[in-house]
Coordinates of C-alpha atoms in Angstrom, one line a residue:
M1 CA 24.6 21.0 35.8
D2 CA 26.0 19.3 32.6
V3 CA 22.9 17.8 31.1
N4 CA 24.7 16.5 28.0
N5 CA 25.6 13.3 29.9
A6 CA 22.2 12.9 31.5
F7 CA 20.2 9.7 31.0
L8 CA 17.1 9.9 28.9
Y9 CA 13.8 9.2 30.6
S10 CA 10.5 8.8 28.7
D11 CA 7.2 8.9 30.4
L12 CA 3.8 8.0 28.9
D13 CA 2.4 11.4 30.0
E14 CA 2.8 14.6 27.9
E15 CA 5.6 16.0 30.1
V16 CA 9.0 14.4 29.4
Y17 CA 12.1 14.8 31.7
M18 CA 15.8 14.0 31.8
L19 CA 17.1 12.3 34.9
P20 CA 20.5 13.5 36.2
P21 CA 23.2 10.8 36.0
P22 CA 24.3 9.0 39.1
G23 CA 26.5 11.2 41.3
Y24 CA 24.8 14.4 40.4
R25 CA 21.8 13.9 42.7
R26 CA 22.1 14.5 46.4
K27 CA 20.4 12.2 48.9
G28 CA 16.7 13.1 49.2
E29 CA 16.7 15.3 46.1
T30 CA 14.3 14.6 43.2
L31 CA 15.5 17.2 40.7
V32 CA 15.0 16.6 37.0
C33 CA 15.7 18.5 33.8
R34 CA 12.6 19.4 31.9
L35 CA 12.8 19.0 28.1
H36 CA 11.5 21.9 26.0
K37 CA 12.1 19.9 22.8
S38 CA 11.6 16.2 22.1
L39 CA 14.7 14.2 21.4
Y40 CA 15.4 11.3 19.1
D41 CA 14.9 7.8 20.5
L42 CA 12.0 8.9 22.7
K43 CA 8.7 7.3 22.2
Q44 CA 7.1 10.7 21.7
A45 CA 9.7 12.1 19.2
S46 CA 7.8 11.1 16.0
R47 CA 4.5 12.3 17.4
Q48 CA 6.0 15.6 18.5
W49 CA 7.6 16.2 15.1
F50 CA 4.3 15.5 13.3
S51 CA 2.5 17.8 15.7
K52 CA 4.9 20.6 15.2
F53 CA 4.8 20.2 11.4
S54 CA 1.0 20.1 11.4
E55 CA 0.7 23.2 13.5
S56 CA 3.0 25.2 11.2
L57 CA 1.0 24.2 8.1
C58 CA -2.4 24.7 9.7
A59 CA -1.4 28.1 10.9
Y60 CA -0.5 29.0 7.2
G61 CA -4.0 27.9 6.1
F62 CA -3.6 24.2 5.3
V63 CA -6.2 21.7 6.4
H64 CA -5.8 17.9 7.0
S65 CA -7.3 15.5 4.5
T66 CA -10.1 13.6 6.3
T67 CA -9.0 10.3 4.7
D68 CA -5.2 10.6 4.9
H69 CA -3.9 12.5 7.9
S70 CA -0.4 13.0 6.4
L71 CA -1.9 14.9 3.4
F72 CA -2.3 18.7 3.8
I73 CA -4.4 20.8 1.4
L74 CA -4.3 24.5 0.9
R75 CA -6.9 26.4 -1.3
R76 CA -6.3 30.0 -1.8
D77 CA -7.3 32.5 -4.6
G78 CA -8.6 29.6 -6.8
E79 CA -5.3 27.7 -6.5
T80 CA -4.7 24.4 -4.7
I81 CA -1.5 23.1 -3.1
F82 CA -0.9 19.6 -1.7
V83 CA 1.8 18.7 0.8
L84 CA 2.4 15.0 1.5
L85 CA 4.5 14.0 4.5
Y86 CA 6.3 10.7 5.1
V87 CA 8.4 10.7 8.2
D88 CA 10.8 13.6 7.3
G89 CA 10.3 13.4 3.5
I90 CA 8.0 16.1 2.0
V91 CA 6.5 16.2 -1.4
I92 CA 4.8 19.5 -2.5
T93 CA 2.7 19.9 -5.7
G94 CA -0.1 22.1 -6.8
S95 CA -1.6 24.3 -9.5
S96 CA 0.5 27.4 -8.8
S97 CA 4.3 27.5 -8.8
S98 CA 4.4 30.9 -7.1
L99 CA 2.2 29.6 -4.2
I100 CA 4.5 26.6 -3.9
T101 CA 7.4 28.9 -3.6
K102 CA 5.7 30.8 -0.8
V103 CA 5.0 27.5 1.0
Q104 CA 8.6 26.5 0.7
D105 CA 9.7 29.8 2.2
M106 CA 7.3 29.3 5.1
L107 CA 8.8 25.9 5.8
R108 CA 12.3 27.3 5.7
Q109 CA 11.4 29.8 8.4
N110 CA 10.1 27.1 10.7
F111 CA 12.4 24.1 9.8
K112 CA 15.8 23.3 8.5
I113 CA 14.9 21.8 5.1
K114 CA 16.8 20.9 1.9
D115 CA 15.2 21.5 -1.4
L116 CA 15.9 18.6 -3.8
G117 CA 14.2 20.2 -6.8
T118 CA 11.9 18.5 -9.1
L119 CA 10.6 15.1 -7.9
K120 CA 12.7 12.4 -9.4
Y121 CA 13.4 9.9 -6.7
F122 CA 11.4 9.4 -3.5
L123 CA 11.6 6.5 -1.0
G124 CA 13.3 4.3 -3.6
I125 CA 10.7 5.1 -6.3
E126 CA 11.9 6.7 -9.5
V127 CA 9.7 9.3 -11.1
A128 CA 9.9 10.1 -14.8
R129 CA 7.8 12.8 -16.3
S130 CA 6.7 14.3 -19.6
K131 CA 3.8 16.2 -21.0
K132 CA 1.9 13.0 -21.4
G133 CA 2.1 12.0 -17.8
L134 CA 4.1 10.4 -14.9
F135 CA 5.9 7.0 -14.8
L136 CA 6.7 5.4 -11.4
C137 CA 9.1 2.5 -11.1
Q138 CA 11.7 0.9 -8.9
H139 CA 14.3 0.0 -11.5
K140 CA 17.4 0.6 -9.3
Y141 CA 15.7 -1.1 -6.4
V142 CA 15.1 -4.2 -8.5
L143 CA 18.7 -4.3 -9.8
D144 CA 20.0 -4.0 -6.2
I145 CA 17.9 -7.0 -5.2
L146 CA 19.1 -9.0 -8.1
Q147 CA 22.7 -8.1 -7.4
D148 CA 22.5 -8.8 -3.7
S149 CA 20.9 -12.2 -4.4
G150 CA 23.5 -13.1 -7.1
Y151 CA 20.8 -13.4 -9.8
T152 CA 22.0 -10.8 -12.3
G153 CA 23.2 -13.6 -14.7
V154 CA 20.4 -16.1 -14.4
R155 CA 18.0 -17.2 -17.1
P156 CA 14.8 -15.1 -16.9
T157 CA 11.2 -16.5 -16.8
N158 CA 7.9 -15.0 -18.0
T159 CA 5.7 -15.6 -14.9
P160 CA 6.4 -14.8 -11.2
M161 CA 5.3 -18.2 -9.9
E162 CA 5.0 -21.7 -11.3
L163 CA 1.5 -22.7 -12.4
N164 CA -0.6 -24.7 -9.8
L165 CA 2.2 -24.5 -7.2
K166 CA 1.0 -25.2 -3.7
L167 CA 3.4 -24.2 -0.9
T168 CA 2.9 -25.6 2.6
N169 CA 4.7 -25.7 6.0
D170 CA 5.3 -29.4 5.8
N171 CA 7.3 -30.1 2.6
G172 CA 11.0 -29.5 2.3
D173 CA 14.0 -29.0 4.6
L174 CA 14.5 -26.0 6.8
L175 CA 16.9 -23.3 5.6
D176 CA 20.2 -23.0 7.4
D177 CA 19.9 -19.2 7.4
P178 CA 16.2 -18.1 7.4
S179 CA 17.2 -14.4 7.8
A180 CA 18.3 -14.3 4.1
Y181 CA 14.8 -15.4 3.0
R182 CA 13.1 -13.0 5.4
R183 CA 15.2 -10.1 4.1
L184 CA 14.5 -11.0 0.5
V185 CA 10.7 -11.2 1.0
G186 CA 10.7 -8.0 3.0
R187 CA 12.3 -6.2 0.1
L188 CA 9.9 -7.8 -2.4
I189 CA 6.9 -6.6 -0.3
Y190 CA 8.1 -3.0 -0.7
L191 CA 8.5 -3.6 -4.4
T192 CA 4.8 -4.2 -4.7
V193 CA 4.3 -0.5 -4.3
T194 CA 4.9 -0.1 -8.1
R195 CA 4.6 -3.8 -9.2
P196 CA 1.0 -5.0 -9.0
D197 CA 2.0 -8.0 -11.2
I198 CA 3.9 -9.7 -8.4
V199 CA 1.5 -9.0 -5.5
Q200 CA 0.0 -12.5 -5.5
A201 CA 3.3 -14.3 -5.5
V202 CA 4.7 -12.1 -2.8
N203 CA 1.6 -12.6 -0.7
I204 CA 2.2 -16.4 -0.8
L205 CA 5.9 -16.1 0.0
S206 CA 5.3 -13.8 3.0
Q207 CA 3.2 -16.5 4.7
F208 CA 6.3 -18.6 5.4
M209 CA 8.5 -16.0 7.1
H210 CA 8.4 -17.8 10.5
Q211 CA 9.8 -21.1 9.2
P212 CA 11.1 -20.9 5.6
K213 CA 12.1 -24.0 3.8
K214 CA 13.8 -24.8 0.6
P215 CA 10.7 -25.0 -1.6
H216 CA 9.8 -21.5 -0.4
L217 CA 13.2 -20.2 -1.3
N218 CA 13.0 -21.9 -4.7
A219 CA 9.7 -20.0 -5.4
A220 CA 11.3 -16.7 -4.3
N221 CA 14.2 -17.3 -6.6
R222 CA 11.8 -17.9 -9.5
L223 CA 10.2 -14.6 -8.7
L224 CA 13.7 -13.0 -9.0
R225 CA 14.1 -14.6 -12.4
Y226 CA 10.8 -13.0 -13.5
L227 CA 12.0 -9.6 -12.2
K228 CA 15.1 -9.9 -14.3
T229 CA 12.9 -10.0 -17.3
T230 CA 11.2 -6.7 -16.5
P231 CA 13.3 -4.7 -14.0
G232 CA 12.1 -1.3 -15.2
Q233 CA 8.4 -2.1 -15.2
G234 CA 6.1 0.3 -13.4
I235 CA 2.9 2.3 -13.4
Y236 CA 2.1 5.0 -15.9
F237 CA -0.2 7.9 -14.9
Q238 CA -1.6 9.6 -18.0
A239 CA -1.9 13.4 -17.8
E240 CA -5.2 13.4 -19.7
S241 CA -7.8 10.8 -19.0
D242 CA -11.4 10.4 -17.8
L243 CA -12.1 10.3 -14.1
Q244 CA -14.4 7.3 -14.1
V245 CA -13.7 5.0 -11.2
R246 CA -14.2 1.3 -11.8
A247 CA -13.3 -1.7 -9.6
Y248 CA -12.7 -5.4 -10.0
C249 CA -12.9 -8.0 -7.2
D250 CA -12.3 -11.7 -7.1
S251 CA -11.6 -14.5 -4.7
D252 CA -9.9 -17.9 -4.9
W253 CA -12.0 -20.3 -2.8
V254 CA -10.1 -22.4 -0.2
S255 CA -6.8 -21.5 -1.9
C256 CA -4.7 -22.0 1.2
P257 CA -4.0 -25.8 1.6
M258 CA -3.1 -25.4 5.2
T259 CA -5.9 -23.2 6.6
R260 CA -8.5 -23.7 3.9
R261 CA -9.1 -20.0 3.8
S262 CA -9.8 -18.1 0.6
T263 CA -7.9 -15.3 -0.9
T264 CA -9.4 -11.8 -1.7
G265 CA -8.0 -9.7 -4.6
Y266 CA -9.2 -6.4 -6.0
C267 CA -8.0 -3.6 -8.2
I268 CA -9.4 -0.1 -8.7
F269 CA -8.9 2.2 -11.7
L270 CA -9.3 5.9 -12.1
G271 CA -9.9 6.1 -15.8
P272 CA -7.1 3.9 -17.3
I273 CA -4.9 4.4 -14.3
L274 CA -4.5 1.7 -11.7
V275 CA -4.6 3.5 -8.3
S276 CA -5.3 0.7 -5.7
W277 CA -4.8 -3.0 -5.6
K278 CA -4.5 -5.7 -2.9
T279 CA -4.2 -9.4 -2.2
K280 CA -5.1 -10.7 1.2
K281 CA -6.1 -14.0 2.8
Q282 CA -9.6 -13.9 4.2
H283 CA -9.9 -13.9 8.0
T284 CA -12.4 -16.8 8.2
I285 CA -13.2 -19.9 6.2
S286 CA -15.9 -19.5 3.6
R287 CA -18.4 -22.3 3.2
S288 CA -18.9 -21.6 -0.5
S289 CA -17.3 -19.8 -3.4
A290 CA -20.2 -17.4 -3.4
E291 CA -19.5 -16.5 0.2
A292 CA -15.8 -16.0 -0.6
E293 CA -16.7 -13.7 -3.5
Y294 CA -19.1 -11.7 -1.4
R295 CA -16.5 -11.1 1.2
A296 CA -14.2 -9.9 -1.6
M297 CA -17.0 -7.5 -2.7
A298 CA -17.3 -6.2 0.9
N299 CA -13.5 -5.5 1.2
T300 CA -13.5 -3.7 -2.2
T301 CA -16.5 -1.7 -1.2
C302 CA -14.6 -0.5 1.9
E303 CA -11.7 0.6 -0.3
L304 CA -14.0 2.4 -2.7
T305 CA -15.6 4.3 0.2
W306 CA -12.2 5.5 1.3
L307 CA -11.1 6.3 -2.2
A308 CA -14.3 8.3 -3.0
S309 CA -13.7 10.4 0.1
L310 CA -10.1 11.0 -0.8
L311 CA -11.1 12.2 -4.3
R312 CA -13.6 14.6 -2.7
D313 CA -10.8 16.0 -0.5
I314 CA -8.5 16.5 -3.5
G315 CA -11.4 18.1 -5.5
L316 CA -11.8 15.5 -8.2
Q317 CA -15.3 14.9 -9.4
H318 CA -16.2 11.4 -10.6
S319 CA -19.5 9.9 -11.7
L320 CA -21.5 7.6 -9.4
P321 CA -22.3 4.8 -8.9
I322 CA -19.0 3.1 -9.3
P323 CA -19.1 -0.1 -11.3
L324 CA -17.9 -3.1 -9.2
H325 CA -17.1 -6.0 -11.5
C326 CA -17.6 -9.5 -10.2
D327 CA -17.6 -12.8 -12.1
N328 CA -19.6 -14.9 -9.6
Q329 CA -23.3 -15.0 -10.5
A330 CA -24.3 -16.5 -7.1
A331 CA -22.7 -13.7 -5.2
L332 CA -24.6 -11.2 -7.4
H333 CA -27.9 -13.1 -6.7
I334 CA -27.3 -12.8 -2.9
F335 CA -26.6 -9.1 -3.4
A336 CA -29.8 -8.6 -5.4
N337 CA -32.1 -10.8 -3.3
P338 CA -32.0 -10.0 0.5
V339 CA -34.3 -12.9 1.5
F340 CA -31.7 -15.7 1.3
H341 CA -31.4 -15.8 5.1
E342 CA -30.2 -19.3 5.4
R343 CA -27.3 -18.7 3.0
I344 CA -26.2 -15.3 4.2
K345 CA -27.0 -15.1 7.9
H346 CA -23.4 -15.8 8.8
I347 CA -22.1 -13.1 6.5
E348 CA -24.9 -10.6 7.4
I349 CA -22.5 -7.7 8.2
D350 CA -20.8 -7.9 4.8
C351 CA -24.2 -8.1 3.2
D352 CA -25.5 -5.0 5.0
L353 CA -22.3 -3.1 4.2
V354 CA -22.6 -3.7 0.4
R355 CA -26.3 -3.0 0.3
K356 CA -26.1 0.2 2.2
K357 CA -23.4 1.5 -0.2
L358 CA -25.7 0.4 -3.1
Q359 CA -28.6 2.4 -1.6
A360 CA -26.3 5.4 -1.2
S361 CA -25.5 5.1 -5.0
L362 CA -21.8 4.5 -4.3
I363 CA -21.4 1.2 -6.1
Q364 CA -23.2 -0.8 -8.8
P365 CA -22.2 -4.5 -8.9
T366 CA -21.8 -5.8 -12.4
K367 CA -21.3 -9.2 -14.0
I368 CA -18.2 -9.8 -15.9
D369 CA -16.8 -12.8 -17.7
T370 CA -14.2 -14.8 -15.9
G371 CA -11.7 -14.4 -18.8
Q372 CA -12.0 -10.6 -18.5
Q373 CA -11.7 -10.5 -14.7
I374 CA -8.6 -8.5 -14.1
A375 CA -8.6 -9.3 -10.4
N376 CA -7.7 -12.9 -11.2
I377 CA -4.1 -11.9 -11.4
F378 CA -4.3 -11.0 -7.7
T379 CA -5.7 -14.4 -6.5
K380 CA -4.4 -17.2 -8.7
T381 CA -1.2 -18.4 -10.2
L382 CA -1.8 -18.2 -14.0
G383 CA -0.2 -19.6 -17.1
Q384 CA 2.0 -17.5 -19.3
D385 CA -0.7 -16.4 -21.8
Q386 CA -3.4 -15.5 -19.3
F387 CA -0.9 -13.8 -17.1
R388 CA 0.4 -11.6 -19.9
F389 CA -3.2 -10.7 -21.0
L390 CA -4.2 -9.6 -17.5
A391 CA -1.0 -7.8 -16.8
S392 CA -1.5 -5.8 -19.9
K393 CA -4.9 -4.8 -18.6
L394 CA -3.2 -3.3 -15.5
D395 CA -1.6 -0.7 -17.8
V396 CA 1.9 -1.4 -16.4
H397 CA 4.8 -0.5 -18.7
N398 CA 8.5 -1.1 -19.0
L399 CA 10.1 2.2 -19.5
H400 CA 13.6 0.6 -20.0
A401 CA 12.4 -2.0 -22.6
P402 CA 14.2 -1.7 -25.9
T403 CA 12.1 0.0 -28.6

C-alpha cells in the first residue's frame, strides 16, 4: 500500500495511526497504518520531539531542572554543562569546552543538528560578548519594526508614553484595519524580553487588542518614536559581580479607569544585573492602596521562590533572606502585625504566603523611599526626568550609542 498519500489521523491516546485514503479500503476492512515516528502537524508531534530529546540527554547523564523543564544540567568530574531547549533551538554552555564537544557529538549521533558556532543571535536576540560580560539586545528587531511601520524618519521622543495618559475603550473612532495594531503590539510584546523600560507602556496597549481605536494607535506610535531614540538598548550581564538577590515591588492603585483594578510591577536583581521583571493588572479590585501593595508583595514573593530554586539548580549560592523593597508603610505594618483581621481577612491567602516565606528566611520586607522605588517604572507613566532616573537604575545600556 502506498502510504504517502494516506490521510493523517490523530488520536488523543498514545498510539497514533494513519488511515488509508478512500478507495484503498475494502468493505468491512478496518486496516490502518501504525506510525513508528510522530509526524509534523500532529498534536503529539511537539511532545514526542521533546520526549525523544529528553531521553537522549538523560541517558547521557543530564537531569531536568526542577524549576525549568526545558533546562538540562550535567555535572561530571567537577564540570557543569547546561543545555537549554526552545522548540528546536538549542543553546549549550558550561565550564568545560571539551565536555561541551562531547555533548555535541552525542547529539549528532542521535539527531541531525547544525552547529552555528558561538552564540551571537538566538530567537531574534543579539548577543555581544567580551571579557567583561554579555550584552543582549534586539537592535535589528527594533529597526525592522520601525521600517515596517514607516517610522524610520520620525522625530524621536524621550519617554515611551505621554504623562498621565488614560486610555479607555470608549474614546475615539475604531480603526479601519485593527490587524495592523494587533500585529504591532504583538511584536512589541516580544521586544519586552530585552527592553524592561517599555513593559508598562506595552502592558497598557495590549489591553485594547480586541477593539483598537485611534487613541490607542497614537499611543503605540509614540512608543515607536521612543524606540527610534534607543534602538540598540538592551541588558548587560557583568562577568564579575556579587550574587546578592534583591527585589522591588510596587502597585498603582485603581490605575485602570475601566475596571478600577490596580497594577502590579516588580523587578529582581542578581547583584547589579536585572534578571526578572513584570507588569500585570491585578485579578481583583483592591479596597485600599495597602491591599494593592500587599498583593504586589505576594506576587513578587512567588517569583523569588521560583528564582531561588532555579539558582539552586544551577549551583549558585546567594545570601538569605532576600531584601524585598516596598514603599508602602501600611503594607509593611500588615505584614509585621498579624492581628489586623478586619483589614486583611479578604487577602488572607496572600498574607499567609508572605509570612510563611518570612518564617522560612527567604524574604525580608524593607521600607524604601518612593523616589528610589525602581518598580515605579513598571506601574506608572512617568515624566522625562523620573523616567530617565529609574531607567538608569535598571542597568540597561545602549551598545550602539555614539561614544
